[in-house]
Short mmCIF file of C-alpha atoms in Angstrom, two decimals:
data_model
loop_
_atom_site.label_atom_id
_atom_site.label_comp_id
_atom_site.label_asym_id
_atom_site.label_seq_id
_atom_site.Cartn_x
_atom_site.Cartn_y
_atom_site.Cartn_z
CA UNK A 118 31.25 133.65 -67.12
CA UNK A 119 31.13 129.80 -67.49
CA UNK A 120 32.01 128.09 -64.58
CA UNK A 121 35.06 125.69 -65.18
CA UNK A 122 34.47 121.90 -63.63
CA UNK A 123 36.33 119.27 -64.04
CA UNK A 124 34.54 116.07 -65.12
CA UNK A 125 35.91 112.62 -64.01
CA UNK A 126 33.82 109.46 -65.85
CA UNK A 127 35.35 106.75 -63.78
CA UNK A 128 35.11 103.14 -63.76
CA UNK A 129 32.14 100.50 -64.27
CA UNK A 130 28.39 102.11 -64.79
CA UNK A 131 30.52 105.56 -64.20
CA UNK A 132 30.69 106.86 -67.59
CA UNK A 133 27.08 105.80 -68.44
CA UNK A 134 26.17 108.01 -65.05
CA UNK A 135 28.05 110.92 -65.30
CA UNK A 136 27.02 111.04 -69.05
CA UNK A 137 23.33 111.36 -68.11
CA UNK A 138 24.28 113.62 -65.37
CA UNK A 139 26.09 116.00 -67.76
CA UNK A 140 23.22 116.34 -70.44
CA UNK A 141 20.66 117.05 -67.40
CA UNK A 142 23.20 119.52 -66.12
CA UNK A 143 23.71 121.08 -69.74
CA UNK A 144 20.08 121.29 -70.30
CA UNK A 145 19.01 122.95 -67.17
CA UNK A 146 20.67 126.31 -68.39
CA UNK A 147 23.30 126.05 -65.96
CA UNK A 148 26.60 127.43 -67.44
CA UNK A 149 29.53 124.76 -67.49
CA UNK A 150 32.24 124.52 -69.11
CA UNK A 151 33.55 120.59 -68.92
CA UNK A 152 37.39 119.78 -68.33
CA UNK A 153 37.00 115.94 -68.99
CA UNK A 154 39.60 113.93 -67.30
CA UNK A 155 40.10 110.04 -66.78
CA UNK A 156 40.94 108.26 -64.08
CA UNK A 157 40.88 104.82 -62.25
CA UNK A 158 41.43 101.61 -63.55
CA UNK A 159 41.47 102.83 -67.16
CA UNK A 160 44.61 104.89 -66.77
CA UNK A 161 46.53 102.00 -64.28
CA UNK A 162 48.45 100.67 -67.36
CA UNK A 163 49.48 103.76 -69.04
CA UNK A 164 50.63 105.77 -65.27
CA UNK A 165 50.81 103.44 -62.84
CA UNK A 166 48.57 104.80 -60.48
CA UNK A 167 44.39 105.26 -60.60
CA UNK A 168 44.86 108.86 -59.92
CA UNK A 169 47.34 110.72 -62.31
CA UNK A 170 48.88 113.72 -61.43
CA UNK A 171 46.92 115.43 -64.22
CA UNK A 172 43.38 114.34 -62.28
CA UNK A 173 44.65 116.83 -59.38
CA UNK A 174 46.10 119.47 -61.03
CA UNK A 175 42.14 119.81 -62.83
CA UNK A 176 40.84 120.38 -59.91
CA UNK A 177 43.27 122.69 -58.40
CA UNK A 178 42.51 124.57 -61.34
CA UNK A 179 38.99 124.37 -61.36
CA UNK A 180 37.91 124.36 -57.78
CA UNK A 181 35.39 121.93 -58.53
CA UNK A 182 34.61 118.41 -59.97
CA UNK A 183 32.01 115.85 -60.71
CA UNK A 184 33.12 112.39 -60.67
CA UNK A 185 31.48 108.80 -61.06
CA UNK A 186 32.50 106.04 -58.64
CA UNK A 187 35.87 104.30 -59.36
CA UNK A 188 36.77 100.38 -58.38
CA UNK A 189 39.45 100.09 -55.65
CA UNK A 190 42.36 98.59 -57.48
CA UNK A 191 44.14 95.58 -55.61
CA UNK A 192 47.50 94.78 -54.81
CA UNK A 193 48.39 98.28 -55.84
CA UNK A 194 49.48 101.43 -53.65
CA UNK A 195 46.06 103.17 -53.27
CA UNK A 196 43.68 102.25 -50.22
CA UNK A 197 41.24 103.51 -52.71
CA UNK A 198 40.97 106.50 -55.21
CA UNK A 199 38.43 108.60 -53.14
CA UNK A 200 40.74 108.36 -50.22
CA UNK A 201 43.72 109.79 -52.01
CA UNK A 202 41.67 112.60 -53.58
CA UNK A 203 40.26 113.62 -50.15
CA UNK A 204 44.09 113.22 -48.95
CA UNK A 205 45.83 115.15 -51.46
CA UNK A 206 43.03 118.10 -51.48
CA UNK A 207 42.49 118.77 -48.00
CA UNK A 208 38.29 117.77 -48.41
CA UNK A 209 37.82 116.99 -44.69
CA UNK A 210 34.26 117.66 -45.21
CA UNK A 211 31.81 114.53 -46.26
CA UNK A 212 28.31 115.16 -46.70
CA UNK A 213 25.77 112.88 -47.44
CA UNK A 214 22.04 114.33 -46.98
CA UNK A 215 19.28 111.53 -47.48
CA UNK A 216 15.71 112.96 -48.19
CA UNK A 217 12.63 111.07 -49.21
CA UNK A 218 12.44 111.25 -52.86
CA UNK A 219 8.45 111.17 -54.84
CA UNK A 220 8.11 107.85 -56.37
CA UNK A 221 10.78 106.10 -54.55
CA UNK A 222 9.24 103.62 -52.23
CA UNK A 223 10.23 103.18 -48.61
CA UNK A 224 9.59 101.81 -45.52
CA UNK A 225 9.67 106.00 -44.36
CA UNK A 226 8.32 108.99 -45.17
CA UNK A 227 8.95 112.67 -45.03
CA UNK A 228 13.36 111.99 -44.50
CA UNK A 229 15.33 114.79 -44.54
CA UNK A 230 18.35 114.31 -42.60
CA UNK A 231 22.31 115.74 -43.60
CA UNK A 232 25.38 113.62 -42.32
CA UNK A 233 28.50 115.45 -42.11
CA UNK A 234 31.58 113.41 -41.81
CA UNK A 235 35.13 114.08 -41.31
CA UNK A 236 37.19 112.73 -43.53
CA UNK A 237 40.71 112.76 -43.12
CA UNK A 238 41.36 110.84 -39.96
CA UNK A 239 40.00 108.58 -37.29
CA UNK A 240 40.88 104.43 -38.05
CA UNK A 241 40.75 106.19 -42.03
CA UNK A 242 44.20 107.06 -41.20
CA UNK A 243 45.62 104.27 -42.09
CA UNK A 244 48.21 103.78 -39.49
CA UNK A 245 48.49 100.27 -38.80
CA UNK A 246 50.65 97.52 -38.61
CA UNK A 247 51.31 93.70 -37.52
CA UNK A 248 52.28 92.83 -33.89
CA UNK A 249 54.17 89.95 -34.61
CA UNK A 250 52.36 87.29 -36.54
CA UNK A 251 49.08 86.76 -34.66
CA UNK A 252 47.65 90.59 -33.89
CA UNK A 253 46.88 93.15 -35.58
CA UNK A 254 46.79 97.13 -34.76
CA UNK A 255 45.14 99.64 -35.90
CA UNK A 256 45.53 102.83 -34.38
CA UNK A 257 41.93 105.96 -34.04
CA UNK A 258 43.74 109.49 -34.65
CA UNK A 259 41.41 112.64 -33.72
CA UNK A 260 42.77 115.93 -33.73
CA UNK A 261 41.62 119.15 -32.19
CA UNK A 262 42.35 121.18 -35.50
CA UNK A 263 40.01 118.37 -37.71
CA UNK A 264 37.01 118.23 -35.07
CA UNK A 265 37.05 122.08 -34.64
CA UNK A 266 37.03 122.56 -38.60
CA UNK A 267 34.23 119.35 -39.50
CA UNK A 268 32.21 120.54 -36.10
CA UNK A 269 32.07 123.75 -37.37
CA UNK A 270 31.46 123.12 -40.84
CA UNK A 271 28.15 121.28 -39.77
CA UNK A 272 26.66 124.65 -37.73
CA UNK A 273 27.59 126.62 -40.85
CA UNK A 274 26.06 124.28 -43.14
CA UNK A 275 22.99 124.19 -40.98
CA UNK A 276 23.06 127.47 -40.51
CA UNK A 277 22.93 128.05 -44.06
CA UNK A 278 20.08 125.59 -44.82
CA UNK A 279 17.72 127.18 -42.15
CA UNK A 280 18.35 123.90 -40.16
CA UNK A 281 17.23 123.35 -36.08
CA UNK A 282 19.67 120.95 -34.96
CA UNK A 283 23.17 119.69 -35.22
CA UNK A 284 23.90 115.81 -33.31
CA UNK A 285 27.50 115.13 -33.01
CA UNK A 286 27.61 111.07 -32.68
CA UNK A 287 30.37 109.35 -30.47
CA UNK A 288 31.22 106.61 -28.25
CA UNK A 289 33.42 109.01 -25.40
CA UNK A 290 32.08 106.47 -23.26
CA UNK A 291 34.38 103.96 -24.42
CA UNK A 292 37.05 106.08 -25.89
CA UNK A 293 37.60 108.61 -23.72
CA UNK A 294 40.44 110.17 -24.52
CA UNK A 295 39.68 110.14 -28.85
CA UNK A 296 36.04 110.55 -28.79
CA UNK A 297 36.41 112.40 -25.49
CA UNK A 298 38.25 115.03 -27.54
CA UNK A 299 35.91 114.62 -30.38
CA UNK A 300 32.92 115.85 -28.28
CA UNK A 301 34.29 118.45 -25.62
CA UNK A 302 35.83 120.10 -28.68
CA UNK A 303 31.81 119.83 -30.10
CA UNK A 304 30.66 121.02 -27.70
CA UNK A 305 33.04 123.99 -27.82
CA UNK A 306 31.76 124.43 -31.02
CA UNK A 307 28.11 124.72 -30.36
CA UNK A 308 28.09 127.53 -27.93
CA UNK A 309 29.49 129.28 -30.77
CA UNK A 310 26.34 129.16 -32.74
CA UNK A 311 23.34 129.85 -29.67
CA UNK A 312 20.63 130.04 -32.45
CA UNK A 313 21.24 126.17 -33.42
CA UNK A 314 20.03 123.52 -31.04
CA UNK A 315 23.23 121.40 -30.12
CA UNK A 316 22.87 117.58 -28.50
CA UNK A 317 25.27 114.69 -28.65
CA UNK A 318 24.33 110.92 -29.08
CA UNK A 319 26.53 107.55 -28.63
CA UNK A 320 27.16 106.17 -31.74
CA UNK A 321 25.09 102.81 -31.08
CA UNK A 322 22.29 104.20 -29.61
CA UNK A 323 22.23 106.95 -32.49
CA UNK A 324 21.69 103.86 -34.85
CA UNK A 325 18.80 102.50 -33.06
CA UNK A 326 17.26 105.81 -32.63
CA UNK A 327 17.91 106.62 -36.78
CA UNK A 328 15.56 103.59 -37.25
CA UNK A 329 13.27 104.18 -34.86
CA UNK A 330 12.67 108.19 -35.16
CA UNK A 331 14.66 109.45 -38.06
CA UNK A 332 12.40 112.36 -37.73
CA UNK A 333 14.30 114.07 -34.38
CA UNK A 334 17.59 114.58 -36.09
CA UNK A 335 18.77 117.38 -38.79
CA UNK A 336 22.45 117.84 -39.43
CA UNK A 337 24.77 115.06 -37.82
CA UNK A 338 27.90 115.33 -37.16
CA UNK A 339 30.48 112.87 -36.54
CA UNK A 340 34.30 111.23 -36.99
CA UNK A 341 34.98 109.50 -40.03
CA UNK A 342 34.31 105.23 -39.43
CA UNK A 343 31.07 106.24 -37.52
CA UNK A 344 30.05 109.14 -40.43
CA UNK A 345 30.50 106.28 -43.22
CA UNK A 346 28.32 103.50 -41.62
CA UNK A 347 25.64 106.06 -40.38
CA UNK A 348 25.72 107.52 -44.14
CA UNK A 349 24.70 104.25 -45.37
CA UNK A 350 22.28 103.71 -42.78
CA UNK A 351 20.62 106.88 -43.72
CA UNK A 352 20.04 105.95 -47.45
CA UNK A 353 18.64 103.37 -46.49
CA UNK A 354 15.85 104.80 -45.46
CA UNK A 355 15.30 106.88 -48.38
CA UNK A 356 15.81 104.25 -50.74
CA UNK A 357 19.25 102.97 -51.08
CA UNK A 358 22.87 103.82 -52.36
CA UNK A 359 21.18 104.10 -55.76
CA UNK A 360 19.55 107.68 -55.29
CA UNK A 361 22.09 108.75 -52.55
CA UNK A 362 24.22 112.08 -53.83
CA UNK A 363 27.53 113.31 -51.64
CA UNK A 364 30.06 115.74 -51.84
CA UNK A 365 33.28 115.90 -50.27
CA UNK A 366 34.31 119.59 -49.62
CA UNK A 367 37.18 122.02 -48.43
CA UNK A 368 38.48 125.16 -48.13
CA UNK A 369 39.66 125.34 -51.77
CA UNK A 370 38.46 122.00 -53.67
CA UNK A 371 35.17 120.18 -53.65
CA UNK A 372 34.46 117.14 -55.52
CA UNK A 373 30.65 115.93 -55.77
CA UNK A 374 29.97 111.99 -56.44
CA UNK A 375 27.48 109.45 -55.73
CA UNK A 376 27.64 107.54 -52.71
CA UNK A 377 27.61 103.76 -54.44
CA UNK A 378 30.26 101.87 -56.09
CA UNK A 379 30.83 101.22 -59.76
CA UNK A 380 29.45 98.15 -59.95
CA UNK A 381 30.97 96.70 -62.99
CA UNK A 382 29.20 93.89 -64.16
CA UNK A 383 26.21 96.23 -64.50
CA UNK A 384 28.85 98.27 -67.27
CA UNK A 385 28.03 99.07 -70.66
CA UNK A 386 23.90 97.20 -70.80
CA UNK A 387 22.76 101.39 -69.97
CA UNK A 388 20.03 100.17 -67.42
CA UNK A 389 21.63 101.33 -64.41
CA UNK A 390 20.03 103.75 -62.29
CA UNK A 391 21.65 107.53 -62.42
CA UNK A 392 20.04 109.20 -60.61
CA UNK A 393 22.53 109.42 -57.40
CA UNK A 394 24.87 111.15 -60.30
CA UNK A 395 22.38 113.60 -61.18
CA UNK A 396 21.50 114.72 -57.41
CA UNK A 397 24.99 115.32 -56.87
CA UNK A 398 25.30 117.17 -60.11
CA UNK A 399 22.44 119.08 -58.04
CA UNK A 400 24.94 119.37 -54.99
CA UNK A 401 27.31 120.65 -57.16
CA UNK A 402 25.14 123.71 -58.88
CA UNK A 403 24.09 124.52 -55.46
CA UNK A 404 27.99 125.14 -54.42
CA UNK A 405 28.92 127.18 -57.22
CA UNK A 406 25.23 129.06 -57.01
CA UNK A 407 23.67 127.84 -59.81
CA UNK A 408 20.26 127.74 -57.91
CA UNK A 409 17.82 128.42 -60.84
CA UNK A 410 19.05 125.46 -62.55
CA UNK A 411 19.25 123.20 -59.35
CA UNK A 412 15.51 123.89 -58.61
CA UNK A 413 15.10 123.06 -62.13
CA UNK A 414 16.51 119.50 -62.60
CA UNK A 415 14.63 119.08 -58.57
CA UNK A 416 11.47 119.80 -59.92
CA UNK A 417 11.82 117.57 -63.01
CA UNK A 418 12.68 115.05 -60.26
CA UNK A 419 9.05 115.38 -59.18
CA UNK A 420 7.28 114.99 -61.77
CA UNK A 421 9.91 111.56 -63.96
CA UNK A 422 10.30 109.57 -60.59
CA UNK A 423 6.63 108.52 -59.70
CA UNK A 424 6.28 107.36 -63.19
CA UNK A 425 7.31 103.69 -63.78
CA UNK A 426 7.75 104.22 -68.01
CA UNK A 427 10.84 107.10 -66.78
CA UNK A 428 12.82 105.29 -64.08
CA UNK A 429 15.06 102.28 -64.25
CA UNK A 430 14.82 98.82 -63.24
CA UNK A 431 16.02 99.10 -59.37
CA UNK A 432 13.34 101.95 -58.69
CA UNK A 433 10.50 99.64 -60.41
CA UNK A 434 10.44 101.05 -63.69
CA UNK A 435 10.92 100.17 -67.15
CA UNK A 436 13.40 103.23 -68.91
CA UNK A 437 17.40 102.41 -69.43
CA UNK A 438 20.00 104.71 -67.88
CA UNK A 439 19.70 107.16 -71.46
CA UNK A 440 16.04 107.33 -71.59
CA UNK A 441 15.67 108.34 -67.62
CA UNK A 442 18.02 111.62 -68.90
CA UNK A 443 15.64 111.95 -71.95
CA UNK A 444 12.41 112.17 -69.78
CA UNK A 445 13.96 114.24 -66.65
CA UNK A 446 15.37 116.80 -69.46
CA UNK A 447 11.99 116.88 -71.15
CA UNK A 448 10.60 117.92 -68.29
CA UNK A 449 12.99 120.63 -67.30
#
């Protein structure tokens, strides 16, 4: 049987992305069926609101999505679009892995690092409010239930990739009593899983050491505002937002998308660079065990990337956003 995903364009470069991300898909013999759906600003006028009811009830059917990046619209009731999603279907899990890619010139070699991040509370909350007119408060929410659920969720997701090590980054130095829960409840965690090397690291000095010896660390694990600026950090050293993939995953749902934004000015001239869509179509075949097809499209990657003529503009090359597709489906 096909498997049923719902596809989400989205805003700026998005439909240009996901578009090259669907024929690669198609033509790697995986079997999808496509539920197309539109959201973001596109849809503001008609509904109100960047994220329809229709856009959920897709994926509660489906299970599954692929989605391109959406702008943030202002002055309007959403924080942002990826927020409510994660909100309304419970995906507490973010993860972000950066690996080296061929072709893809860094200042590092041989990356391979997953972040895990939990998504659903911490300062992402959202509770805050004015004190008076001159302060401002903001106010860190960690639960037991959430760091159990994400601090597990790394182990079995190393586990399951044949990883070493999980890291769960903090600052309980400072915060003592959020953090502090954070990492005793990690460390709860861990001696549930004696075959996986478990350490913990302080959020600054986990930065330092990322740049200094990416190479010690595997699967990290960590509360949301510290999981999204380490994320970043990480494709960085792999080259960028442009070829980093994510997925944000549950118990039911799971939604894959590239980690960048959908830069619109870049819309509509098909030079952008899709290749962060495509490795999180990858992410995607993976989770519903389409492996064949994901090895496929992975060792297309290998042989279109070190080639100047196949690649787009930001990764040195010469191809527009269409023509990368062509040459990564020719050599499927």
């Amino acid at each position: 049987m096909a498997h049923r995903v719902t596809l989400i364009p989205g805003d700026g470069i998005g439909p240009e992305i996901v578009e090259a991300a669907r024929r690669v898909i198609d033509a790697s013999g995986a079997n999808i069926e496509w539920e197309v759906v539109e959201a973001g600003e596109k849809v503001m006028a008609e509904y109100g609101t960047p994220l329809p009811e229709y856009v959920l009830e897709s994926i509660k059917k489906n299970k599954v999505a692929l989605k391109g990046p959406m702008t943030t619209p202002i002055g309007t009731g959403f924080r942002s679009v990826n927020v409510a999603l994660r909100k309304a279907l419970d995906l507490y899990a973010n993860v972000r892995p950066a690996k080296s890619l061929p072709g893809v010139v860094t200042r590092y070699e041989n990356i391979d690092l997953i972040t895990v991040r939990e998504n659903t509370e911490d300062l992402y909350a959202g509770v805050e409010h004015m004190v008076g007119d001159d302060a401002a408060e903001s106010i860190k929410i960690i639960t037991r239930k959430a760091s159990q659920r994400i601090v597990r969720f790394a182990f079995e997701l190393a586990r399951k990739e044949g990883r070493k090590k999980v890291t769960a980054v903090h600052k309980a130095n400072i915060m003592k009593y959020t953090d502090g829960l954070f990492l005793a409840v990690a460390r709860e965690v861990a001696a549930e899983y004696p075959d996986i090397e478990f350490e913990d690291m302080i959020v600054d000095a986990m930065a330092m050491k990322l740049v200094q010896t990416p190479e010690k660390f595997d699967v990290m694990v960590m509360p949301n505002l510290y999981g999204d600026i380490l994320s970043d950090l990480c494709a960085g050293l792999v080259g960028g937002l442009g070829v980093a993939p994510g997925a944000n995953i549950g118990d039911e749902y799971a939604v894959f998308e590239p980690v960048h934004g959908s830069a619109p000015k870049h819309a509509g001239q098909n030079r952008v660079n899709p290749l962060a869509e495509i490795l999180s179509g990858v992410m995607m075949l993976k989770h519903l065990g389409e492996m064949d097809a994901a090895a496929k499209i992975e060792r297309a990657l290998t042989k279109v990337l070190p080639n100047k003529d196949m690649v787009t503009y930001d990764l040195g090359g010469t191809a527009k956003t269409s023509e990368m597709a062509d040459y990564i489906i020719k050599h499927l």
